[in-house]
N, CA and C atoms as an extended XYZ file, in Angstrom:
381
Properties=species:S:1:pos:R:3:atomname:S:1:resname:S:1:resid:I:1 pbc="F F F"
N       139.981       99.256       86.650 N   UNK     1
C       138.642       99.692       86.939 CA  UNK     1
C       138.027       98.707       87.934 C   UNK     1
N       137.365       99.324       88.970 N   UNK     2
C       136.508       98.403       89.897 CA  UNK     2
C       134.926       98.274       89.425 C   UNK     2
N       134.982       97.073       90.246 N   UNK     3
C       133.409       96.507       89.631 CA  UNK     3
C       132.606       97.377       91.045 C   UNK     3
N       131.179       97.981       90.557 N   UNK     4
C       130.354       98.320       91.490 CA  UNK     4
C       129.321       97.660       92.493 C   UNK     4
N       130.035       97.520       93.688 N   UNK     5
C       129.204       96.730       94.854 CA  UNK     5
C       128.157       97.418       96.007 C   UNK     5
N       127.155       96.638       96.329 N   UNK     6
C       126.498       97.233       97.172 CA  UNK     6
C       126.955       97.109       98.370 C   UNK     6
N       126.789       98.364       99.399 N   UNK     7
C       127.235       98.336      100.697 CA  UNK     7
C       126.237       96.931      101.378 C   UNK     7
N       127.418       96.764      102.419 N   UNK     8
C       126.494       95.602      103.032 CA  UNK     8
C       125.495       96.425      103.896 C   UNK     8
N       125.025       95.444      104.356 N   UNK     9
C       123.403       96.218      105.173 CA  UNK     9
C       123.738       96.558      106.565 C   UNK     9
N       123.326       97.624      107.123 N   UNK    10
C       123.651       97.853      107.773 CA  UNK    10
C       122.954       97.531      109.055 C   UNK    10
N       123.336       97.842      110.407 N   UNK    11
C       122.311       97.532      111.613 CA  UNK    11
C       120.941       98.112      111.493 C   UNK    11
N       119.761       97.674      111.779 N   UNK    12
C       118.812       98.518      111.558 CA  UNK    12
C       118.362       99.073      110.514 C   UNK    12
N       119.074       98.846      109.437 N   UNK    13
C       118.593       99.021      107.521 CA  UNK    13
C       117.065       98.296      107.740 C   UNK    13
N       115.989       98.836      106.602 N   UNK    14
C       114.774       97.815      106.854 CA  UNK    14
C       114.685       97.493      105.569 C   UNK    14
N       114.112       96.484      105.613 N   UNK    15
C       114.013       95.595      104.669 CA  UNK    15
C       113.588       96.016      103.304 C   UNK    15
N       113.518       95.490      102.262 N   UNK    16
C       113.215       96.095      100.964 CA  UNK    16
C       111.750       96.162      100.506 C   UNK    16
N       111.262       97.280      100.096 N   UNK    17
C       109.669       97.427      100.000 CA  UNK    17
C       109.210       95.949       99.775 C   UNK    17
N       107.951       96.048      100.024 N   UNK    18
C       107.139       95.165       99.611 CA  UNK    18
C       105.829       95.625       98.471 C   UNK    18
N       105.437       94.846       97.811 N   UNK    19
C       104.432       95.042       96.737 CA  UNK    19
C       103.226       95.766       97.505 C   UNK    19
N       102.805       96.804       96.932 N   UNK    20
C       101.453       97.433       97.821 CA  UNK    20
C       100.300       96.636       97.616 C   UNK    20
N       100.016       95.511       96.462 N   UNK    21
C        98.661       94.394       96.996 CA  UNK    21
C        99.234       93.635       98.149 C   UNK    21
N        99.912       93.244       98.703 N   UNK    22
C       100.267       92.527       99.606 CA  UNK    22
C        99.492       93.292      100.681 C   UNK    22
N       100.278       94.685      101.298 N   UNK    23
C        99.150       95.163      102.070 CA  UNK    23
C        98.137       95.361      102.215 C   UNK    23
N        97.753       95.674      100.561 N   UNK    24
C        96.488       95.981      100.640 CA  UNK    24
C        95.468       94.645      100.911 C   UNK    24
N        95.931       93.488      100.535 N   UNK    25
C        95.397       92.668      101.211 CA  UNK    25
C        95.194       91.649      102.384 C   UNK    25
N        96.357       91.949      103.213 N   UNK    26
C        96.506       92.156      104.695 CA  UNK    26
C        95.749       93.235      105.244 C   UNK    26
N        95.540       94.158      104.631 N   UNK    27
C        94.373       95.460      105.258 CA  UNK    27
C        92.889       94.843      105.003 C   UNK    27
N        93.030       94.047      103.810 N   UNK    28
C        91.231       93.643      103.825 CA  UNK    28
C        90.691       92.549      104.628 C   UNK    28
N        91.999       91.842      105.161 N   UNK    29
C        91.632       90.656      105.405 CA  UNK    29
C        91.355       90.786      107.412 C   UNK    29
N        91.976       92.289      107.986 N   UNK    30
C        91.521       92.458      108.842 CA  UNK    30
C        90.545       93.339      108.717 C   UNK    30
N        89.291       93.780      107.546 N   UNK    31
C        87.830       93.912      107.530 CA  UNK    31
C        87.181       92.423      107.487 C   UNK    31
N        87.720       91.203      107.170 N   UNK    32
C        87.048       90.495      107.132 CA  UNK    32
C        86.534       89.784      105.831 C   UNK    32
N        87.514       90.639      104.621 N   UNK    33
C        86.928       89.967      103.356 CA  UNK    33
C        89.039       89.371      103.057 C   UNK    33
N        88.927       88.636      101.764 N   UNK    34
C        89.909       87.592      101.217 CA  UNK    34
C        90.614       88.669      100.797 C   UNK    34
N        90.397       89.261      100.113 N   UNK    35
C        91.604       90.063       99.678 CA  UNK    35
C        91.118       91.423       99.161 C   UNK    35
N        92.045       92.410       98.973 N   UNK    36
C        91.625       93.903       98.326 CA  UNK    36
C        90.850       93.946       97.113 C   UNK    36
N        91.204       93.018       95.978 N   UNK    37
C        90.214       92.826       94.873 CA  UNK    37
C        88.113       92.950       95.281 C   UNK    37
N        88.335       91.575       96.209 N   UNK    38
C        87.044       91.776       97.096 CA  UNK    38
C        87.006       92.575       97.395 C   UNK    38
N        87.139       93.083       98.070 N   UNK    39
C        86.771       94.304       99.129 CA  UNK    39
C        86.320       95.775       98.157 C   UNK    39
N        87.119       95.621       96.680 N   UNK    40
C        87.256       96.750       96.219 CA  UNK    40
C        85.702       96.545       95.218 C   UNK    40
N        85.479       95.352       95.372 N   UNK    41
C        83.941       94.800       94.513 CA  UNK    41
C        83.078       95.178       95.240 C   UNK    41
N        83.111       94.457       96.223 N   UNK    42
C        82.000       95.214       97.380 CA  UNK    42
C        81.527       96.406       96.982 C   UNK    42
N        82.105       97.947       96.917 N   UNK    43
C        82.121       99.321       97.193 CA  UNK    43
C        81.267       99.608       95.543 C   UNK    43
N        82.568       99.040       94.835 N   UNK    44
C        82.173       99.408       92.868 CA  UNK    44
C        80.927       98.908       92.659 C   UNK    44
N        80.832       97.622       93.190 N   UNK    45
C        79.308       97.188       92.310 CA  UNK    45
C        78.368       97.239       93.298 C   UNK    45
N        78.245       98.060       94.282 N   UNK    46
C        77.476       98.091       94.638 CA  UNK    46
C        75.581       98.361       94.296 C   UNK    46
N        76.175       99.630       93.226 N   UNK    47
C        74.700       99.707       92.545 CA  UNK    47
C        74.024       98.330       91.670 C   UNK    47
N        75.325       97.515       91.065 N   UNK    48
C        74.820       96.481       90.728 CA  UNK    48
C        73.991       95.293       91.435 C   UNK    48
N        74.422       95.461       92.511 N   UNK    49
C        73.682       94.425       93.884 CA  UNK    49
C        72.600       94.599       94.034 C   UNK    49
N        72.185       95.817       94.396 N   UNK    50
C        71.328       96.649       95.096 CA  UNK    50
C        70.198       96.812       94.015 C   UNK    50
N        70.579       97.512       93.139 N   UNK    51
C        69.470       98.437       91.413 CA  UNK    51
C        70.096       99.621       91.850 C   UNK    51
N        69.343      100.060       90.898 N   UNK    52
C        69.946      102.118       91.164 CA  UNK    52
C        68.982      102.360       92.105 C   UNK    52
N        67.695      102.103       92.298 N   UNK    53
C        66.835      102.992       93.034 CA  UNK    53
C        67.232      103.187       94.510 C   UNK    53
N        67.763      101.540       94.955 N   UNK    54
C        68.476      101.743       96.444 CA  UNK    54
C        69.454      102.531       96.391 C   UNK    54
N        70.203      101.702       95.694 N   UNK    55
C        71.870      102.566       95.404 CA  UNK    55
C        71.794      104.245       95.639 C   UNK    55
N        70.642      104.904       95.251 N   UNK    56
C        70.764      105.961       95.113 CA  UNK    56
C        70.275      106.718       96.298 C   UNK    56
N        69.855      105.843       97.679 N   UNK    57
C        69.903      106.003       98.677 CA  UNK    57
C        70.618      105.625       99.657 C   UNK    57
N        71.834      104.892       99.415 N   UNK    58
C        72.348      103.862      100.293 CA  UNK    58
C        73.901      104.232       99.626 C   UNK    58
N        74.730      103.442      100.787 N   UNK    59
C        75.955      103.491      100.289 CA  UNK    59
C        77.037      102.368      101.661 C   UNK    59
N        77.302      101.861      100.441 N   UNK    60
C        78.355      101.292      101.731 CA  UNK    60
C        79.828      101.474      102.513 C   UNK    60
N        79.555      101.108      103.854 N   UNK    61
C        80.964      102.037      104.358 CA  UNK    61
C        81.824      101.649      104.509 C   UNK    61
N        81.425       99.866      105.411 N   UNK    62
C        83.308       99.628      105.794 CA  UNK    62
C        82.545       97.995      106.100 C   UNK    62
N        83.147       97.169      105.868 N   UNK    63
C        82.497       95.562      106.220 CA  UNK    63
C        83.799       95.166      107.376 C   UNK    63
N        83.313       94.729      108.271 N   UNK    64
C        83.970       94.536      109.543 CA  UNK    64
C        83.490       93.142      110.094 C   UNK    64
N        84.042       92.088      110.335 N   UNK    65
C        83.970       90.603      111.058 CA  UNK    65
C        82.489       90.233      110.552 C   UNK    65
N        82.627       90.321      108.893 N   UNK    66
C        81.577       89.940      108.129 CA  UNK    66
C        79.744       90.785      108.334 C   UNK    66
N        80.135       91.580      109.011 N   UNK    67
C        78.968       92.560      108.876 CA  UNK    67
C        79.361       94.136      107.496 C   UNK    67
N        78.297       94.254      106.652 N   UNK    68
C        78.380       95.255      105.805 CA  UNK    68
C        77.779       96.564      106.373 C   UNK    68
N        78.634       97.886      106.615 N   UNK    69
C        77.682       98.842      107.183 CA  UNK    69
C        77.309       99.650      106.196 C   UNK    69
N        76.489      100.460      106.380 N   UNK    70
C        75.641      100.750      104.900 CA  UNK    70
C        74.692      101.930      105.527 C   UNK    70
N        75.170      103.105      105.282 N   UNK    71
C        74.623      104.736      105.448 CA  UNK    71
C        73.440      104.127      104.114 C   UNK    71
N        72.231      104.962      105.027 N   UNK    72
C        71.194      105.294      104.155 CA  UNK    72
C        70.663      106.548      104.287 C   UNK    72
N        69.680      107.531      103.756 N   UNK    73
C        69.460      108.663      103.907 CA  UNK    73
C        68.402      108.534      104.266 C   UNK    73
N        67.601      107.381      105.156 N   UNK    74
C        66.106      107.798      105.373 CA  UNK    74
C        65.707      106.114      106.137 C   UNK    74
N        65.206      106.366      107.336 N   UNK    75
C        64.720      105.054      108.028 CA  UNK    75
C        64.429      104.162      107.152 C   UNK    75
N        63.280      104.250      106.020 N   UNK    76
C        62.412      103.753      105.073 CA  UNK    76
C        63.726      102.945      104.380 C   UNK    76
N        64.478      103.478      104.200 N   UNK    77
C        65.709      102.564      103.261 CA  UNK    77
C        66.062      101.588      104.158 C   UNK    77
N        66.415      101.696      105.118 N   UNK    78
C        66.741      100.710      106.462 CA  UNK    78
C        66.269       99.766      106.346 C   UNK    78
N        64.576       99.846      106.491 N   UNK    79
C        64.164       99.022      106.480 CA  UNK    79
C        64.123       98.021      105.254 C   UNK    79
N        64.038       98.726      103.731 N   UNK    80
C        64.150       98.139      102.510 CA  UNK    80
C        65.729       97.066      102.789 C   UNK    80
N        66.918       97.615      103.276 N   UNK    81
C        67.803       96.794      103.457 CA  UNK    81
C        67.558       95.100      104.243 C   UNK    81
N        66.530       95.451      105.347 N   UNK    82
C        66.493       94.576      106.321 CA  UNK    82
C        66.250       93.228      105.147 C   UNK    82
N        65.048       93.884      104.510 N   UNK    83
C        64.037       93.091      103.730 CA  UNK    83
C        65.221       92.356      102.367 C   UNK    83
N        65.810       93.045      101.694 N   UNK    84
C        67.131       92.831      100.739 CA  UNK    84
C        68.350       91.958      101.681 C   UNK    84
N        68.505       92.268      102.685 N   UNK    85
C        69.851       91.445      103.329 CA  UNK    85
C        70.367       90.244      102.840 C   UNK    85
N        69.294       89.081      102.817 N   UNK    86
C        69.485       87.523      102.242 CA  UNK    86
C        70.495       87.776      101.444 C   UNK    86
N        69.663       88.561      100.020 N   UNK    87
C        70.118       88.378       98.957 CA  UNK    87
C        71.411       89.110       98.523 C   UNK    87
N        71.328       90.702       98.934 N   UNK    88
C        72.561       90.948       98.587 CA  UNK    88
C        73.605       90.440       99.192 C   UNK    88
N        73.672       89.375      100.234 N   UNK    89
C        74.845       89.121      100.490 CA  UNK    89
C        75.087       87.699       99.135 C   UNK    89
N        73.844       87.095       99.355 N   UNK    90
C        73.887       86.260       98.072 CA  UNK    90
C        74.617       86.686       96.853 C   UNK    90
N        73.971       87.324       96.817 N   UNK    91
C        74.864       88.027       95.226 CA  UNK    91
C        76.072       88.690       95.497 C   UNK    91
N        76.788       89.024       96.413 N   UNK    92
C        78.237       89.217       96.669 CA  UNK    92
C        79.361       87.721       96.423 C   UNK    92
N        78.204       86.956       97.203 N   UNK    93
C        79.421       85.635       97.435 CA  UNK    93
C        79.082       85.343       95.801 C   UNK    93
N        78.461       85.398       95.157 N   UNK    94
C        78.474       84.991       93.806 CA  UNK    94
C        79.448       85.621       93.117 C   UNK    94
N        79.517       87.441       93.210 N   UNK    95
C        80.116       88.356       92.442 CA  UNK    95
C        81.867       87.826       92.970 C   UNK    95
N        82.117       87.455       93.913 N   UNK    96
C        83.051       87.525       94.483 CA  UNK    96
C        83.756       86.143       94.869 C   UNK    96
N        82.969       85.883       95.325 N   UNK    97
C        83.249       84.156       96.016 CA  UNK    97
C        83.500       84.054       97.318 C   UNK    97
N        84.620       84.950       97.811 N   UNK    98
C        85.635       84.539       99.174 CA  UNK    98
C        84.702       85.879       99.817 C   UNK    98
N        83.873       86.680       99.534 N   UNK    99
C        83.585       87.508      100.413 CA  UNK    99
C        82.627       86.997      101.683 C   UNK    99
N        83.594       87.388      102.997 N   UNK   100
C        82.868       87.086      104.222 CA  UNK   100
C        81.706       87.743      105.315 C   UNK   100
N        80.726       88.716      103.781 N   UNK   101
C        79.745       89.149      104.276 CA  UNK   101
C        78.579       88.486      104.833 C   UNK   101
N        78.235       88.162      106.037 N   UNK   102
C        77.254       87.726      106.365 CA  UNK   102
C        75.829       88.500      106.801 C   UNK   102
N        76.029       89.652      106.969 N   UNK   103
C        74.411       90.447      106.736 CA  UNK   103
C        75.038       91.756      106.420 C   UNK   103
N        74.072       92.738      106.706 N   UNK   104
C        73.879       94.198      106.641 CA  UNK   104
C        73.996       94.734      107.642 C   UNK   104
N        74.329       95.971      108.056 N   UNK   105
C        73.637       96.721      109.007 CA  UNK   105
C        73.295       98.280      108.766 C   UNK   105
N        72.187       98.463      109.234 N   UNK   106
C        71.881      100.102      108.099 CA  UNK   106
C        72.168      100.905      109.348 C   UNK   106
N        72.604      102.357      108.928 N   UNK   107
C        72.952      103.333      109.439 CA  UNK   107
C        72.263      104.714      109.039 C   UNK   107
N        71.304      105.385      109.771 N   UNK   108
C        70.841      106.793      108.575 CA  UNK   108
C        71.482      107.657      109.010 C   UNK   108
N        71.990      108.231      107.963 N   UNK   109
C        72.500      109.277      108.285 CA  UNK   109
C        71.503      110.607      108.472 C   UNK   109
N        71.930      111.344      109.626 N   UNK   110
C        71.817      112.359      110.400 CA  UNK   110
C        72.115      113.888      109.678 C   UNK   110
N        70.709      114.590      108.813 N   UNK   111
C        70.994      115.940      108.259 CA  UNK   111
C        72.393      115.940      107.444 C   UNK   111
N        72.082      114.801      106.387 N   UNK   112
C        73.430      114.508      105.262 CA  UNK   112
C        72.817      113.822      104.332 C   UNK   112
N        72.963      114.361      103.278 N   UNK   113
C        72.070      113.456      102.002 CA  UNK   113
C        73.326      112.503      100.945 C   UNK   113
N        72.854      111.868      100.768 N   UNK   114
C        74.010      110.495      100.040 CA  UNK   114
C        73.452      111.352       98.275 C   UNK   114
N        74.508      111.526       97.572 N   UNK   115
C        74.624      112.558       96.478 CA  UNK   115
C        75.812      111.850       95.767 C   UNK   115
N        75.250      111.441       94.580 N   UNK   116
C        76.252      111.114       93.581 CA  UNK   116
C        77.369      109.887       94.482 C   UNK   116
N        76.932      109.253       95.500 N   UNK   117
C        77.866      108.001       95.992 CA  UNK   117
C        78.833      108.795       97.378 C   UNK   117
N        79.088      109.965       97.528 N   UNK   118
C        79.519      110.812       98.206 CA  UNK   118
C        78.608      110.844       99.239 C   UNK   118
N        79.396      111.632      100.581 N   UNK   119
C        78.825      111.710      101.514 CA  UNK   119
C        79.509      112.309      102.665 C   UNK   119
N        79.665      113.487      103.183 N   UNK   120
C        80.149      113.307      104.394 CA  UNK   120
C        79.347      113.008      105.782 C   UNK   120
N        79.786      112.606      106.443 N   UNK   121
C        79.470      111.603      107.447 CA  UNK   121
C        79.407      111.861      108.825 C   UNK   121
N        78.959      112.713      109.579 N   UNK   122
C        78.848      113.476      110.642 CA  UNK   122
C        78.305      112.556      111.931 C   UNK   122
N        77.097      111.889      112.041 N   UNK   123
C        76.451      111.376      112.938 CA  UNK   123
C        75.658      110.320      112.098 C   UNK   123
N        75.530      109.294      113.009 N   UNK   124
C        74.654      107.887      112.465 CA  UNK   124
C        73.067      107.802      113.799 C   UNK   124
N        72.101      107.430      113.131 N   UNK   125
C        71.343      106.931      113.908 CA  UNK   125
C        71.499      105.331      113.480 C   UNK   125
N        71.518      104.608      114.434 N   UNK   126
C        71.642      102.643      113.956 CA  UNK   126
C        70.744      102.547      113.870 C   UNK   126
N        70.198      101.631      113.217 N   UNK   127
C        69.184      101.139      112.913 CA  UNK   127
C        68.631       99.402      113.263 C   UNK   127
């Protein structure tokens, strides 16, 4: 009886998977935060940052070279962000530690209402 061997590798064989946090935190770390854990805090606790009353106007989209972008449904929230900025980033680096949010930036969205955290996303006015 023969013992069972693996073929050797061949030209151009690719390499053997890698763990999907690995990417996933090579994907966060070119948004600008430490790793996918972060990044995935950011999004979840957001209502915790914020309260519900924002939260329930606001939503965040994508944090990019330490800016947070953040759909709101109404100028008036915009501005409530401007006024909140300090702190919720404060309270991220707390929730988080390594997160490399350094402000906000609000976005209203354009004839689209932010519903249950959902949203589709058609046009931005910046703010």
């Amino acid at each position: 009886m023969t013992t069972w061997k693996p073929l050797p590798p061949r030209r151009g064989d690719r390499p053997d998977p890698k763990p999907v946090a690995a990417s996933l935190d090579r994907l966060a770390r070119r948004f600008g935060v430490t790793d996918a854990a972060s990044l995935t805090t950011v999004f979840n606790r957001w209502p915790d940052v914020v309260g519900p009353a924002v939260a329930a106007h606001t939503r965040p989209l994508s944090p990019t070279r330490g800016v947070l972008v953040v759909a709101v449904d109404d100028p008036a929230w915009a501005t409530q962000l401007k006024y909140l900025g300090a702190s919720v980033v404060e309270r991220f680096a707390e929730l988080v530690g390594g997160v490399a949010i350094t402000r906000l930036e609000a976005r209203v969205l354009l004839g689209r209402h932010i519903c249950g955290g959902r949203t589709t996303i058609v046009q931005y006015l910046t703010c």
